[in-house]
Amino acid sequence: MRVNGAQALVKALEAEGVDVMFGYPGGVALPIYDAIWDSGQLRHVLVRHEQGAAHAADGYARATGKTGVCLVTSGPGATNTVTGIANAYMDSIPMVVLTAQVATSVLGTDAFQEVDISGITLPITKHNFLVKNAADLPEVIKQAFHIASTGRPGPVLVDIPVDVSKGEIASFRYPETVGIPGYKPTTRGHAKQVKQAAELIAKARKPMLYAGGGVIASGAAKELKELAELMQLPVTTTLMGKGGFPEDHYLYVGMPGMHGPKYTNYAMTETDLLIAVGVRFDDRVTGKLQTFASKSKIIHVDIDPAEIGKNKPVDVPIVGDARNVLAAITAELRKMAAEPRTEKWMRVIDEWRRRFPLHYHREGAALLPQHVVERIDALTAGRDVVVATEVGQNQMWACQYHKVLGPRTWLSSGGLGTMGYGLPAAIGAQAGRPGSLVIDIAGDGSIQMKSQELATARIYDLPVKVVILNNGFLGMVRQWQELFYDRHYSQSVLSQQVPDFVKLAEAYDWLGLRVTQPGEVDEALVRAFEHDGPALVDCRVEPEENVYPMVAPGGSVDEMLGGIPGGPISDMLDEELLTEVWE
Amino acid sequence: MQHTLSVLVENKPGVLTRVTSLFARRGFNIDSLAVGPTEDPTLSRITIVVNAENTPLEQVTKQLHKLINVIKVQDLDPGEMVDRELVLFKVNAPPERRHEIIEVANVFRGKIVDVGKNSLTIEATGAGDKLAAMEDLFRAYGIKEIARTGKIALSRGLREQ
Ligand SMILES: Cc1ncc(C[n+]2csc(CCOP(=O)(O)OP(=O)(O)O)c2C)c(N)n1
């Protein structure tokens, strides 16, 4: 049967098992939209801005583990996705972005709504394609999904000129295999290095597992837990690794870095063996590189060889899939009959945990953002909950006070730090996980970057919840200005009253609630969570609350501002206990 | 330090941009670049000469490896490669000096490929130092134009079994 390119595209998406995609139409995308009209399987969510489509596809991918898909028109449609693509690229999220393009005959002539989107996205995609013939489409789509979802995942863009969508193909056949000569990710760790790693772990007195997004991407949470429990290794997870290890576990020692708890950063500084898995030694984690984990040997497991040794020299590099490698290391340790020897190290850490917990001043009538997040955490305990965040203080408080218990239940823009990510990501997650309670913890600044997507949630019956920690400021910017720029609140002042978020919610036919006192928090949150539809809670919080503790930009991670006084690490070591560790 | 990278890529549109943009992103200036098809028409070889410290360059070569269209990347060891470059020199040559210039060219086994009223064009191949020496000598006569192909290189057959 003859089909046109657009129909072939839709069949290819169906063959990939795509059940929902996010997009926005326009002139040269119309042949594709016509083919979607005819498809029974493909559900298409019409967003209100193409950036939202990209973030929704990203949120869908993070929450389900499947590749997210979005479709937009040429020119402005395509450029509007750029932030979303960069966001997915920085966080290694599998995504296929389909952009319609002007006809091949006018490519490169500045035709109406033409932009060179493959050129623009060259540095922010794992790969991209410009399709020149309809007959190539099935093969290209096959390759796009393969590249996006394997190895180190990432966004792949496919640019489809309108004559390609309209072009006829004699018959549709979807290839079963892909052959890309230059693309063969290494997934199994080198046996010798795995053995070396196991030997170091067996010997270490003060080991730390430092787990990141790679653990989530490879589905290695179970393997991580097995290794940690076998050898009683304390575990930290990065912002991207949250959910890779249950945060209510005794061995969980927090998120390291700029706004991590002091005890986490002390442990990272004092460790003698850093077992880094699927992480990239980001500057928000390491602070000053020279003093980061400087007493420690480093094992680095990553599927991307370019990450290994990029920022920090490594003693045992292992290129491979986190899940395979962790399982192999655990098997090796079992074979060696290695015994855990971290009891005393855990006592040191416990002592730090006891003396330097996360803390804020609870007294008084003020409504504090930390309290709101704590209540979200408590009121969702035991439920199938997915938490998204925006960017800024809200994100950091969410990191500190919401305990993520399982993989793919945490959506936060890590590498790019994109304000406006949370709401569309939550929408994407809800589309992929209709049964979950999906909550976006937001700032009043960030939510206004993508608030038009309130319409999308309502119209598609995606009952996401938005809790705004409304401080009337670009809070994180204000905090830096307070601490490092003499309180010059230059252009960081918003308003707690404008917009009236409750009215905004109501305008989109959402439930809108307002909270101004600590005593009102629970009732409002419960009402929102139980509401059969999307709901927004505007929490008018203390405007000038800061996120503490904090590593000053470029500082050593053991020298933190705020929080319970203590530090640097040299003052924090209980010599007696430490000598014990070494005995 | 000067490095000669030999990069085997799929022969497809846009591949050269993908490769060079990785250097640009790091702020590396490419000294020379030569591209052409190989024994396999679906593959091209790009030879890139770049001046860079080892550590950042290693990062770039790892990034090159990650490009989907890149098949193989070699940082060629200067002791274990053969390299050549082809240069065309158009030299000022009034009739009374032609003879001298032709002699200089002959010493370096250069070939005269074009003769004009007031110029000679000489083709020369070789490794970098020889071509630099020629250029130096031709300067005395005045060089009107130079075109070079950029270095191409292959690893030596030493280790072949
Ligand atoms: C798109 C974008 N623009 C600017 C920034 C810089 N930035 C980081 S945090 C922040 C303030 C965020 O304010 P808000 O959403 O109100 O959250 P809060 O920090 O108050 O919780 C800004 C402007 C950014 N991360 N993303």
mmCIF file of N, CA and C and ligand atoms in Angstrom, chain A residues 390-395 397 416-419 442-447 449 469 471 473-477 494, ligand 1:
data_model
loop_
_atom_site.group_PDB
_atom_site.id
_atom_site.type_symbol
_atom_site.label_atom_id
_atom_site.label_comp_id
_atom_site.label_asym_id
_atom_site.label_seq_id
_atom_site.Cartn_x
_atom_site.Cartn_y
_atom_site.Cartn_z
ATOM 1 N N GLU A 390 10.386 23.579 40.153
ATOM 2 C CA GLU A 390 10.863 24.629 39.272
ATOM 3 C C GLU A 390 12.333 24.855 39.621
ATOM 4 N N VAL A 391 12.836 26.053 39.422
ATOM 5 C CA VAL A 391 14.250 26.292 39.684
ATOM 6 C C VAL A 391 14.413 27.475 40.633
ATOM 7 N N GLY A 392 15.361 27.340 41.530
ATOM 8 C CA GLY A 392 15.605 28.402 42.492
ATOM 9 C C GLY A 392 15.535 27.837 43.896
ATOM 10 N N GLN A 393 15.134 28.689 44.841
ATOM 11 C CA GLN A 393 15.038 28.228 46.222
ATOM 12 C C GLN A 393 14.044 27.090 46.364
ATOM 13 N N ASN A 394 12.919 27.204 45.640
ATOM 14 C CA ASN A 394 11.889 26.157 45.728
ATOM 15 C C ASN A 394 12.474 24.782 45.451
ATOM 16 N N GLN A 395 13.352 24.736 44.457
ATOM 17 C CA GLN A 395 13.971 23.475 44.045
ATOM 18 C C GLN A 395 14.882 22.937 45.161
ATOM 19 N N TRP A 397 14.765 23.688 48.418
ATOM 20 C CA TRP A 397 13.981 23.243 49.576
ATOM 21 C C TRP A 397 13.316 21.903 49.282
ATOM 22 N N LEU A 416 20.722 22.425 33.294
ATOM 23 C CA LEU A 416 20.421 23.724 32.697
ATOM 24 C C LEU A 416 19.777 24.673 33.702
ATOM 25 N N GLY A 417 19.107 24.115 34.718
ATOM 26 C CA GLY A 417 18.449 24.972 35.697
ATOM 27 C C GLY A 417 17.407 25.858 35.049
ATOM 28 N N THR A 418 16.434 25.228 34.394
ATOM 29 C CA THR A 418 15.468 25.958 33.580
ATOM 30 C C THR A 418 14.226 26.338 34.369
ATOM 31 N N MET A 419 14.081 27.602 34.692
ATOM 32 C CA MET A 419 12.820 28.063 35.279
ATOM 33 C C MET A 419 11.712 27.791 34.271
ATOM 34 N N ALA A 442 6.779 24.902 43.199
ATOM 35 C CA ALA A 442 7.112 26.011 42.301
ATOM 36 C C ALA A 442 7.511 27.271 43.056
ATOM 37 N N GLY A 443 8.179 28.144 42.335
ATOM 38 C CA GLY A 443 8.412 29.504 42.819
ATOM 39 C C GLY A 443 7.487 30.430 42.050
ATOM 40 N N ASP A 444 7.224 31.598 42.599
ATOM 41 C CA ASP A 444 6.296 32.506 41.912
ATOM 42 C C ASP A 444 6.907 33.057 40.632
ATOM 43 N N GLY A 445 8.223 33.111 40.555
ATOM 44 C CA GLY A 445 8.866 33.546 39.317
ATOM 45 C C GLY A 445 8.773 32.458 38.260
ATOM 46 N N SER A 446 9.236 31.276 38.588
ATOM 47 C CA SER A 446 9.287 30.180 37.613
ATOM 48 C C SER A 446 7.927 29.849 37.026
ATOM 49 N N ILE A 447 6.915 29.819 37.887
ATOM 50 C CA ILE A 447 5.615 29.345 37.400
ATOM 51 C C ILE A 447 5.085 30.291 36.323
ATOM 52 N N MET A 449 6.780 31.552 34.033
ATOM 53 C CA MET A 449 7.440 31.329 32.751
ATOM 54 C C MET A 449 6.643 30.404 31.843
ATOM 55 N N LEU A 469 5.610 28.297 46.306
ATOM 56 C CA LEU A 469 6.239 28.911 47.474
ATOM 57 C C LEU A 469 6.421 30.375 47.086
ATOM 58 N N ASN A 471 7.184 33.873 47.405
ATOM 59 C CA ASN A 471 7.907 34.808 48.274
ATOM 60 C C ASN A 471 7.992 36.209 47.661
ATOM 61 N N PHE A 473 9.661 37.249 45.330
ATOM 62 C CA PHE A 473 10.998 37.561 44.816
ATOM 63 C C PHE A 473 11.433 36.479 43.844
ATOM 64 N N LEU A 474 12.418 36.807 43.010
ATOM 65 C CA LEU A 474 13.212 35.769 42.375
ATOM 66 C C LEU A 474 14.157 35.329 43.483
ATOM 67 N N GLY A 475 13.661 34.419 44.299
ATOM 68 C CA GLY A 475 14.231 34.185 45.618
ATOM 69 C C GLY A 475 15.718 33.844 45.612
ATOM 70 N N MET A 476 16.102 32.949 44.732
ATOM 71 C CA MET A 476 17.498 32.529 44.747
ATOM 72 C C MET A 476 18.423 33.667 44.309
ATOM 73 N N VAL A 477 17.933 34.457 43.368
ATOM 74 C CA VAL A 477 18.711 35.624 42.933
ATOM 75 C C VAL A 477 18.819 36.611 44.102
ATOM 76 N N LEU A 494 9.615 40.697 42.694
ATOM 77 C CA LEU A 494 8.352 40.465 41.977
ATOM 78 C C LEU A 494 7.252 41.059 42.853
HETATM 79 C C1 LIG C 1 14.963 30.619 32.368
HETATM 80 C C2 LIG C 1 15.781 31.094 33.507
HETATM 81 N N1 LIG C 1 16.046 32.409 33.644
HETATM 82 C C3 LIG C 1 16.790 32.838 34.680
HETATM 83 C C4 LIG C 1 17.302 31.968 35.595
HETATM 84 C C5 LIG C 1 18.159 32.465 36.746
HETATM 85 N N2 LIG C 1 17.493 32.191 38.017
HETATM 86 C C6 LIG C 1 17.835 31.134 38.787
HETATM 87 S S1 LIG C 1 16.887 30.988 40.152
HETATM 88 C C7 LIG C 1 16.018 32.369 39.758
HETATM 89 C C8 LIG C 1 14.905 32.846 40.625
HETATM 90 C C9 LIG C 1 13.763 31.909 40.670
HETATM 91 O O1 LIG C 1 12.691 32.572 41.262
HETATM 92 P P1 LIG C 1 11.372 31.808 41.683
HETATM 93 O O2 LIG C 1 10.882 30.948 40.586
HETATM 94 O O3 LIG C 1 10.412 32.793 42.243
HETATM 95 O O4 LIG C 1 11.881 30.807 42.797
HETATM 96 P P2 LIG C 1 12.479 31.044 44.258
HETATM 97 O O5 LIG C 1 13.960 31.073 44.114
HETATM 98 O O6 LIG C 1 11.915 32.321 44.781
HETATM 99 O O7 LIG C 1 12.012 29.840 45.000
HETATM 100 C C10 LIG C 1 16.491 32.929 38.566
HETATM 101 C C11 LIG C 1 15.976 34.154 37.963
HETATM 102 C C12 LIG C 1 17.023 30.597 35.389
HETATM 103 N N3 LIG C 1 17.501 29.658 36.203
HETATM 104 N N4 LIG C 1 16.255 30.184 34.368
#
